Amino acid sequence: MAVINSWRPGALARLRAADGVVSAVLFVLSVVAASIEPHKHQFLLRWPAVLVAAVGCAALVRRRDHPVGVLAATVVCGVAYELLGVRDSPLVVSPVLVAVYNVAARTDRRTGWTSAVVSASVLVSTAAMFTPQSWLAPDTVAMVAWTALPAAIGDGVRSRRAYVVAVEERAEHAEHTREQEARQRVAAERVRIARELHDIVAHHIALINAQAGVAVHLVDQRPEQILTALEDIRDTSRSALDELRVTVGLLRQSDDPVAPRDPMPGLAQVPALLASFERVGLAVSHTRCGETEPLEPAVDLAAYRIVQESLTNVRKHAGADHARLCLHYHRERLTITVEDDGSAGPHRPHRPRPGAGHGLIGMRERAATIGGWLHAGPRPEGGFTVMAELPLRPGRPGPARDRRDGHDDSCTAC
C-alpha cells in the first residue's frame, strides 16, 4: 500500500480504472454462473444473487488498500450464495479467489495462507451445513483446491517481488559502496603522493641547505674547495629533480605523454644516500646482518624512505656528526635501526617529539601500509632512535615482539 500511495496520481487513477474493469468482468461471470440451472438446462436470473454479486465485486475495487477487509467482504458474499441455494462454482466465488490471491500477494506468507485456510473453511462449512452433500463431496474438495490455488500463486508473486526488491537494494548498495571505495582510494593515493613529496623535498632541501652552508664556510677558509661544494649542490638538486619527476609521473593520465620509466629508489641506493650525508658532515656507520635477499618493490621503497627520513632528521635536528644504521634480515622480516648520539633534551626545543611531525607520521604510515610497524623516541643514554620492522612480503607481518626493544641478540652489531 505504501508503494501504491507513492505513485503519481495519473498512474494510481489508471490502476483504479483497471480494478474497476476487472470487477465488472467478475460481476458478469458471477451473475451468469449463479443464474444457470445445470439440471434443468435453463437460465434463471436471481435478483438476490445479482445483489450479492454486485456487493462482492464492488469490494474488489479497494483490494489494494484493504486486502484483508475486502477478503472478509467477499467471503460473506460467498456464504450468502450458499444461503440462497446457489450452486458452488469457481465462477460464482471468483471474487473470493481474487481476494485470496490479493492477500497472499500483498501480505506475508503466514497471513496469506491463514486467510486462504479460513476462507475455505468458512465456505466448506457453510456448504456442508445448508446442503445435503458430505464433507468429502467432489464439490467440497474442488472448493478447497480452488481456494488454495490463488493463495499459492499470490505467494509466488510476493516472493518474486521481494526478490526483485532485494536485488535492486543490493545493486544500489553496491553502487554506493563502489563510490565510497573510489573516494577512499583517491584519498589514500593523495596521502601516498604527499608522503613521497615530503620525503623527497625534505631530504634534498636539507642536504642542499647543509651543502650551501659548507660552501659559505669554504669561501673564507678553503676557497679552492668551493667548486667541489657547488658540484655537490648541483648533484643533490639534480637528484631531487629526478625523484620529483618520477613521483609526478604517477599523476599522469593514460592520454598524457609517456611517463618516466625510472625505477623507484630502494635499499640498493643506500650507499649513495650515505655518501650524500657524508659530504655534509654526517658520517653514518652501516652494518648488515642476516642473509640479504631481494625485497618486494613496496617493501624496498618503504625501507629506503624510512632510512632517508631518519638520517635527514638526524642531520636537521640531532646536532650530531655520526649516526648508526643497521639492516637486520630475518627469515620473514627486515629490521631497520637508525641511532644517533645527538642532543634530544629540553635544551634543543626544535628536536621533534616522539610521534610528532610529518616525517615520523609518514614513516609510520609507510610501515603500517605494508604490514609493519615503527617506533621512534629518545634513547635513555642520550640521542634518538628509529626502529622499524617490515615484512619481507607486503601484508605478512612477522611475529609480534616488544616494539620498544629494537635489538636482536643474534646480531651484536645492531
PDB file of N, CA, C and O in Angstrom, residues 127-175:
ATOM      1  N   ALA A 127     -21.402 -24.794   3.181  1.00  0.00           N
ATOM      2  CA  ALA A 127     -21.990 -25.716   2.206  1.00  0.00           C
ATOM      3  C   ALA A 127     -22.421 -27.015   2.866  1.00  0.00           C
ATOM      4  O   ALA A 127     -23.474 -27.587   2.538  1.00  0.00           O
ATOM      5  N   ALA A 128     -21.635 -27.498   3.826  1.00  0.00           N
ATOM      6  CA  ALA A 128     -21.981 -28.751   4.494  1.00  0.00           C
ATOM      7  C   ALA A 128     -23.184 -28.587   5.419  1.00  0.00           C
ATOM      8  O   ALA A 128     -23.967 -29.526   5.629  1.00  0.00           O
ATOM      9  N   MET A 129     -23.371 -27.400   5.974  1.00  0.00           N
ATOM     10  CA  MET A 129     -24.470 -27.173   6.903  1.00  0.00           C
ATOM     11  C   MET A 129     -25.811 -26.965   6.182  1.00  0.00           C
ATOM     12  O   MET A 129     -26.851 -27.412   6.657  1.00  0.00           O
ATOM     13  N   PHE A 130     -25.792 -26.315   5.038  1.00  0.00           N
ATOM     14  CA  PHE A 130     -27.045 -25.956   4.377  1.00  0.00           C
ATOM     15  C   PHE A 130     -27.323 -26.764   3.116  1.00  0.00           C
ATOM     16  O   PHE A 130     -28.286 -26.492   2.411  1.00  0.00           O
ATOM     17  N   THR A 131     -26.509 -27.748   2.828  1.00  0.00           N
ATOM     18  CA  THR A 131     -26.766 -28.642   1.694  1.00  0.00           C
ATOM     19  C   THR A 131     -26.606 -30.070   2.162  1.00  0.00           C
ATOM     20  O   THR A 131     -25.876 -30.349   3.134  1.00  0.00           O
ATOM     21  N   PRO A 132     -27.236 -31.046   1.494  1.00  0.00           N
ATOM     22  CA  PRO A 132     -27.169 -32.446   1.943  1.00  0.00           C
ATOM     23  C   PRO A 132     -25.851 -33.129   1.601  1.00  0.00           C
ATOM     24  O   PRO A 132     -25.644 -34.278   1.993  1.00  0.00           O
ATOM     25  N   GLN A 133     -24.926 -32.470   0.885  1.00  0.00           N
ATOM     26  CA  GLN A 133     -23.690 -33.150   0.485  1.00  0.00           C
ATOM     27  C   GLN A 133     -22.759 -33.322   1.683  1.00  0.00           C
ATOM     28  O   GLN A 133     -22.829 -32.573   2.648  1.00  0.00           O
ATOM     29  N   SER A 134     -21.881 -34.330   1.583  1.00  0.00           N
ATOM     30  CA  SER A 134     -20.961 -34.646   2.682  1.00  0.00           C
ATOM     31  C   SER A 134     -19.707 -33.769   2.577  1.00  0.00           C
ATOM     32  O   SER A 134     -19.486 -33.056   1.607  1.00  0.00           O
ATOM     33  N   TRP A 135     -18.863 -33.908   3.617  1.00  0.00           N
ATOM     34  CA  TRP A 135     -17.624 -33.136   3.655  1.00  0.00           C
ATOM     35  C   TRP A 135     -16.655 -33.561   2.562  1.00  0.00           C
ATOM     36  O   TRP A 135     -15.788 -32.777   2.157  1.00  0.00           O
ATOM     37  N   LEU A 136     -16.777 -34.814   2.106  1.00  0.00           N
ATOM     38  CA  LEU A 136     -15.850 -35.323   1.089  1.00  0.00           C
ATOM     39  C   LEU A 136     -16.458 -35.309  -0.302  1.00  0.00           C
ATOM     40  O   LEU A 136     -15.984 -35.993  -1.199  1.00  0.00           O
ATOM     41  N   ALA A 137     -17.517 -34.559  -0.490  1.00  0.00           N
ATOM     42  CA  ALA A 137     -18.129 -34.471  -1.823  1.00  0.00           C
ATOM     43  C   ALA A 137     -17.145 -33.814  -2.791  1.00  0.00           C
ATOM     44  O   ALA A 137     -16.304 -32.993  -2.392  1.00  0.00           O
ATOM     45  N   PRO A 138     -17.238 -34.156  -4.076  1.00  0.00           N
ATOM     46  CA  PRO A 138     -16.325 -33.566  -5.064  1.00  0.00           C
ATOM     47  C   PRO A 138     -16.371 -32.041  -5.080  1.00  0.00           C
ATOM     48  O   PRO A 138     -15.328 -31.385  -5.246  1.00  0.00           O
ATOM     49  N   ASP A 139     -17.580 -31.469  -4.939  1.00  0.00           N
ATOM     50  CA  ASP A 139     -17.667 -30.008  -4.946  1.00  0.00           C
ATOM     51  C   ASP A 139     -16.935 -29.386  -3.762  1.00  0.00           C
ATOM     52  O   ASP A 139     -16.308 -28.316  -3.885  1.00  0.00           O
ATOM     53  N   THR A 140     -16.986 -30.075  -2.613  1.00  0.00           N
ATOM     54  CA  THR A 140     -16.291 -29.565  -1.433  1.00  0.00           C
ATOM     55  C   THR A 140     -14.780 -29.602  -1.623  1.00  0.00           C
ATOM     56  O   THR A 140     -14.062 -28.631  -1.329  1.00  0.00           O
ATOM     57  N   VAL A 141     -14.270 -30.736  -2.126  1.00  0.00           N
ATOM     58  CA  VAL A 141     -12.832 -30.859  -2.378  1.00  0.00           C
ATOM     59  C   VAL A 141     -12.386 -29.848  -3.426  1.00  0.00           C
ATOM     60  O   VAL A 141     -11.310 -29.229  -3.331  1.00  0.00           O
ATOM     61  N   ALA A 142     -13.222 -29.654  -4.458  1.00  0.00           N
ATOM     62  CA  ALA A 142     -12.872 -28.687  -5.501  1.00  0.00           C
ATOM     63  C   ALA A 142     -12.800 -27.272  -4.937  1.00  0.00           C
ATOM     64  O   ALA A 142     -11.924 -26.476  -5.330  1.00  0.00           O
ATOM     65  N   MET A 143     -13.711 -26.944  -3.999  1.00  0.00           N
ATOM     66  CA  MET A 143     -13.674 -25.616  -3.411  1.00  0.00           C
ATOM     67  C   MET A 143     -12.386 -25.379  -2.639  1.00  0.00           C
ATOM     68  O   MET A 143     -11.777 -24.298  -2.707  1.00  0.00           O
ATOM     69  N   VAL A 144     -11.930 -26.410  -1.903  1.00  0.00           N
ATOM     70  CA  VAL A 144     -10.664 -26.289  -1.169  1.00  0.00           C
ATOM     71  C   VAL A 144      -9.502 -26.084  -2.143  1.00  0.00           C
ATOM     72  O   VAL A 144      -8.620 -25.237  -1.940  1.00  0.00           O
ATOM     73  N   ALA A 145      -9.514 -26.866  -3.241  1.00  0.00           N
ATOM     74  CA  ALA A 145      -8.434 -26.744  -4.221  1.00  0.00           C
ATOM     75  C   ALA A 145      -8.450 -25.383  -4.901  1.00  0.00           C
ATOM     76  O   ALA A 145      -7.402 -24.747  -5.095  1.00  0.00           O
ATOM     77  N   TRP A 146      -9.639 -24.896  -5.271  1.00  0.00           N
ATOM     78  CA  TRP A 146      -9.730 -23.602  -5.932  1.00  0.00           C
ATOM     79  C   TRP A 146      -9.331 -22.458  -5.009  1.00  0.00           C
ATOM     80  O   TRP A 146      -8.843 -21.417  -5.480  1.00  0.00           O
ATOM     81  N   THR A 147      -9.506 -22.636  -3.716  1.00  0.00           N
ATOM     82  CA  THR A 147      -9.083 -21.590  -2.774  1.00  0.00           C
ATOM     83  C   THR A 147      -7.575 -21.626  -2.547  1.00  0.00           C
ATOM     84  O   THR A 147      -6.938 -20.579  -2.371  1.00  0.00           O
ATOM     85  N   ALA A 148      -6.992 -22.837  -2.557  1.00  0.00           N
ATOM     86  CA  ALA A 148      -5.546 -22.956  -2.348  1.00  0.00           C
ATOM     87  C   ALA A 148      -4.749 -22.468  -3.553  1.00  0.00           C
ATOM     88  O   ALA A 148      -3.626 -21.960  -3.409  1.00  0.00           O
ATOM     89  N   LEU A 149      -5.325 -22.613  -4.755  1.00  0.00           N
ATOM     90  CA  LEU A 149      -4.583 -22.233  -5.962  1.00  0.00           C
ATOM     91  C   LEU A 149      -4.228 -20.746  -5.994  1.00  0.00           C
ATOM     92  O   LEU A 149      -3.053 -20.396  -6.202  1.00  0.00           O
ATOM     93  N   PRO A 150      -5.171 -19.811  -5.811  1.00  0.00           N
ATOM     94  CA  PRO A 150      -4.779 -18.398  -5.824  1.00  0.00           C
ATOM     95  C   PRO A 150      -3.844 -18.026  -4.676  1.00  0.00           C
ATOM     96  O   PRO A 150      -3.024 -17.121  -4.812  1.00  0.00           O
ATOM     97  N   ALA A 151      -3.956 -18.749  -3.548  1.00  0.00           N
ATOM     98  CA  ALA A 151      -3.036 -18.474  -2.442  1.00  0.00           C
ATOM     99  C   ALA A 151      -1.612 -18.831  -2.838  1.00  0.00           C
ATOM    100  O   ALA A 151      -0.663 -18.092  -2.536  1.00  0.00           O
ATOM    101  N   ALA A 152      -1.454 -19.983  -3.513  1.00  0.00           N
ATOM    102  CA  ALA A 152      -0.120 -20.386  -3.952  1.00  0.00           C
ATOM    103  C   ALA A 152       0.434 -19.421  -4.997  1.00  0.00           C
ATOM    104  O   ALA A 152       1.614 -19.043  -4.962  1.00  0.00           O
ATOM    105  N   ILE A 153      -0.417 -19.016  -5.947  1.00  0.00           N
ATOM    106  CA  ILE A 153       0.042 -18.069  -6.973  1.00  0.00           C
ATOM    107  C   ILE A 153       0.413 -16.726  -6.337  1.00  0.00           C
ATOM    108  O   ILE A 153       1.458 -16.132  -6.669  1.00  0.00           O
ATOM    109  N   GLY A 154      -0.412 -16.232  -5.440  1.00  0.00           N
ATOM    110  CA  GLY A 154      -0.107 -14.963  -4.772  1.00  0.00           C
ATOM    111  C   GLY A 154       1.170 -15.029  -3.960  1.00  0.00           C
ATOM    112  O   GLY A 154       1.966 -14.073  -3.945  1.00  0.00           O
ATOM    113  N   ASP A 155       1.397 -16.162  -3.288  1.00  0.00           N
ATOM    114  CA  ASP A 155       2.631 -16.312  -2.520  1.00  0.00           C
ATOM    115  C   ASP A 155       3.847 -16.291  -3.438  1.00  0.00           C
ATOM    116  O   ASP A 155       4.880 -15.688  -3.114  1.00  0.00           O
ATOM    117  N   GLY A 156       3.736 -16.922  -4.602  1.00  0.00           N
ATOM    118  CA  GLY A 156       4.834 -16.891  -5.555  1.00  0.00           C
ATOM    119  C   GLY A 156       5.104 -15.499  -6.090  1.00  0.00           C
ATOM    120  O   GLY A 156       6.264 -15.090  -6.240  1.00  0.00           O
ATOM    121  N   VAL A 157       4.033 -14.764  -6.380  1.00  0.00           N
ATOM    122  CA  VAL A 157       4.200 -13.390  -6.866  1.00  0.00           C
ATOM    123  C   VAL A 157       4.847 -12.521  -5.797  1.00  0.00           C
ATOM    124  O   VAL A 157       5.737 -11.706  -6.080  1.00  0.00           O
ATOM    125  N   ARG A 158       4.405 -12.682  -4.550  1.00  0.00           N
ATOM    126  CA  ARG A 158       5.002 -11.892  -3.466  1.00  0.00           C
ATOM    127  C   ARG A 158       6.486 -12.200  -3.302  1.00  0.00           C
ATOM    128  O   ARG A 158       7.313 -11.291  -3.131  1.00  0.00           O
ATOM    129  N   SER A 159       6.838 -13.489  -3.367  1.00  0.00           N
ATOM    130  CA  SER A 159       8.249 -13.865  -3.247  1.00  0.00           C
ATOM    131  C   SER A 159       9.071 -13.287  -4.395  1.00  0.00           C
ATOM    132  O   SER A 159      10.203 -12.823  -4.194  1.00  0.00           O
ATOM    133  N   ARG A 160       8.503 -13.295  -5.593  1.00  0.00           N
ATOM    134  CA  ARG A 160       9.209 -12.732  -6.739  1.00  0.00           C
ATOM    135  C   ARG A 160       9.422 -11.228  -6.576  1.00  0.00           C
ATOM    136  O   ARG A 160      10.516 -10.713  -6.843  1.00  0.00           O
ATOM    137  N   ARG A 161       8.407 -10.531  -6.106  1.00  0.00           N
ATOM    138  CA  ARG A 161       8.554  -9.100  -5.881  1.00  0.00           C
ATOM    139  C   ARG A 161       9.606  -8.810  -4.819  1.00  0.00           C
ATOM    140  O   ARG A 161      10.418  -7.887  -4.966  1.00  0.00           O
ATOM    141  N   ALA A 162       9.580  -9.583  -3.737  1.00  0.00           N
ATOM    142  CA  ALA A 162      10.572  -9.386  -2.678  1.00  0.00           C
ATOM    143  C   ALA A 162      11.983  -9.638  -3.200  1.00  0.00           C
ATOM    144  O   ALA A 162      12.932  -8.925  -2.843  1.00  0.00           O
ATOM    145  N   TYR A 163      12.129 -10.656  -4.062  1.00  0.00           N
ATOM    146  CA  TYR A 163      13.445 -10.944  -4.635  1.00  0.00           C
ATOM    147  C   TYR A 163      13.930  -9.796  -5.513  1.00  0.00           C
ATOM    148  O   TYR A 163      15.096  -9.387  -5.434  1.00  0.00           O
ATOM    149  N   VAL A 164      13.044  -9.256  -6.340  1.00  0.00           N
ATOM    150  CA  VAL A 164      13.422  -8.141  -7.212  1.00  0.00           C
ATOM    151  C   VAL A 164      13.814  -6.925  -6.384  1.00  0.00           C
ATOM    152  O   VAL A 164      14.812  -6.244  -6.671  1.00  0.00           O
ATOM    153  N   VAL A 165      13.033  -6.642  -5.328  1.00  0.00           N
ATOM    154  CA  VAL A 165      13.363  -5.510  -4.467  1.00  0.00           C
ATOM    155  C   VAL A 165      14.724  -5.707  -3.792  1.00  0.00           C
ATOM    156  O   VAL A 165      15.539  -4.779  -3.699  1.00  0.00           O
ATOM    157  N   ALA A 166      14.983  -6.933  -3.328  1.00  0.00           N
ATOM    158  CA  ALA A 166      16.270  -7.219  -2.686  1.00  0.00           C
ATOM    159  C   ALA A 166      17.427  -7.051  -3.667  1.00  0.00           C
ATOM    160  O   ALA A 166      18.493  -6.509  -3.322  1.00  0.00           O
ATOM    161  N   VAL A 167      17.235  -7.505  -4.898  1.00  0.00           N
ATOM    162  CA  VAL A 167      18.288  -7.355  -5.912  1.00  0.00           C
ATOM    163  C   VAL A 167      18.550  -5.881  -6.192  1.00  0.00           C
ATOM    164  O   VAL A 167      19.708  -5.439  -6.303  1.00  0.00           O
ATOM    165  N   GLU A 168      17.486  -5.083  -6.305  1.00  0.00           N
ATOM    166  CA  GLU A 168      17.667  -3.653  -6.550  1.00  0.00           C
ATOM    167  C   GLU A 168      18.364  -2.970  -5.375  1.00  0.00           C
ATOM    168  O   GLU A 168      19.232  -2.113  -5.579  1.00  0.00           O
ATOM    169  N   GLU A 169      18.004  -3.359  -4.156  1.00  0.00           N
ATOM    170  CA  GLU A 169      18.660  -2.764  -2.990  1.00  0.00           C
ATOM    171  C   GLU A 169      20.135  -3.134  -2.938  1.00  0.00           C
ATOM    172  O   GLU A 169      20.982  -2.292  -2.614  1.00  0.00           O
ATOM    173  N   ARG A 170      20.441  -4.396  -3.264  1.00  0.00           N
ATOM    174  CA  ARG A 170      21.852  -4.798  -3.283  1.00  0.00           C
ATOM    175  C   ARG A 170      22.616  -4.042  -4.363  1.00  0.00           C
ATOM    176  O   ARG A 170      23.776  -3.659  -4.160  1.00  0.00           O
ATOM    177  N   ALA A 171      21.984  -3.826  -5.509  1.00  0.00           N
ATOM    178  CA  ALA A 171      22.646  -3.082  -6.575  1.00  0.00           C
ATOM    179  C   ALA A 171      22.909  -1.633  -6.154  1.00  0.00           C
ATOM    180  O   ALA A 171      23.991  -1.089  -6.402  1.00  0.00           O
ATOM    181  N   GLU A 172      21.915  -1.012  -5.509  1.00  0.00           N
ATOM    182  CA  GLU A 172      22.106   0.352  -5.031  1.00  0.00           C
ATOM    183  C   GLU A 172      23.194   0.411  -3.966  1.00  0.00           C
ATOM    184  O   GLU A 172      24.027   1.330  -3.958  1.00  0.00           O
ATOM    185  N   HIS A 173      23.181  -0.581  -3.055  1.00  0.00           N
ATOM    186  CA  HIS A 173      24.224  -0.609  -2.019  1.00  0.00           C
ATOM    187  C   HIS A 173      25.605  -0.810  -2.634  1.00  0.00           C
ATOM    188  O   HIS A 173      26.583  -0.168  -2.212  1.00  0.00           O
ATOM    189  N   ALA A 174      25.684  -1.697  -3.633  1.00  0.00           N
ATOM    190  CA  ALA A 174      26.974  -1.918  -4.288  1.00  0.00           C
ATOM    191  C   ALA A 174      27.449  -0.663  -4.997  1.00  0.00           C
ATOM    192  O   ALA A 174      28.649  -0.341  -4.972  1.00  0.00           O
ATOM    193  N   GLU A 175      26.534   0.067  -5.628  1.00  0.00           N
ATOM    194  CA  GLU A 175      26.904   1.316  -6.300  1.00  0.00           C
ATOM    195  C   GLU A 175      27.400   2.338  -5.286  1.00  0.00           C
ATOM    196  O   GLU A 175      28.419   3.004  -5.511  1.00  0.00           O
TER     197      GLU A 175
END
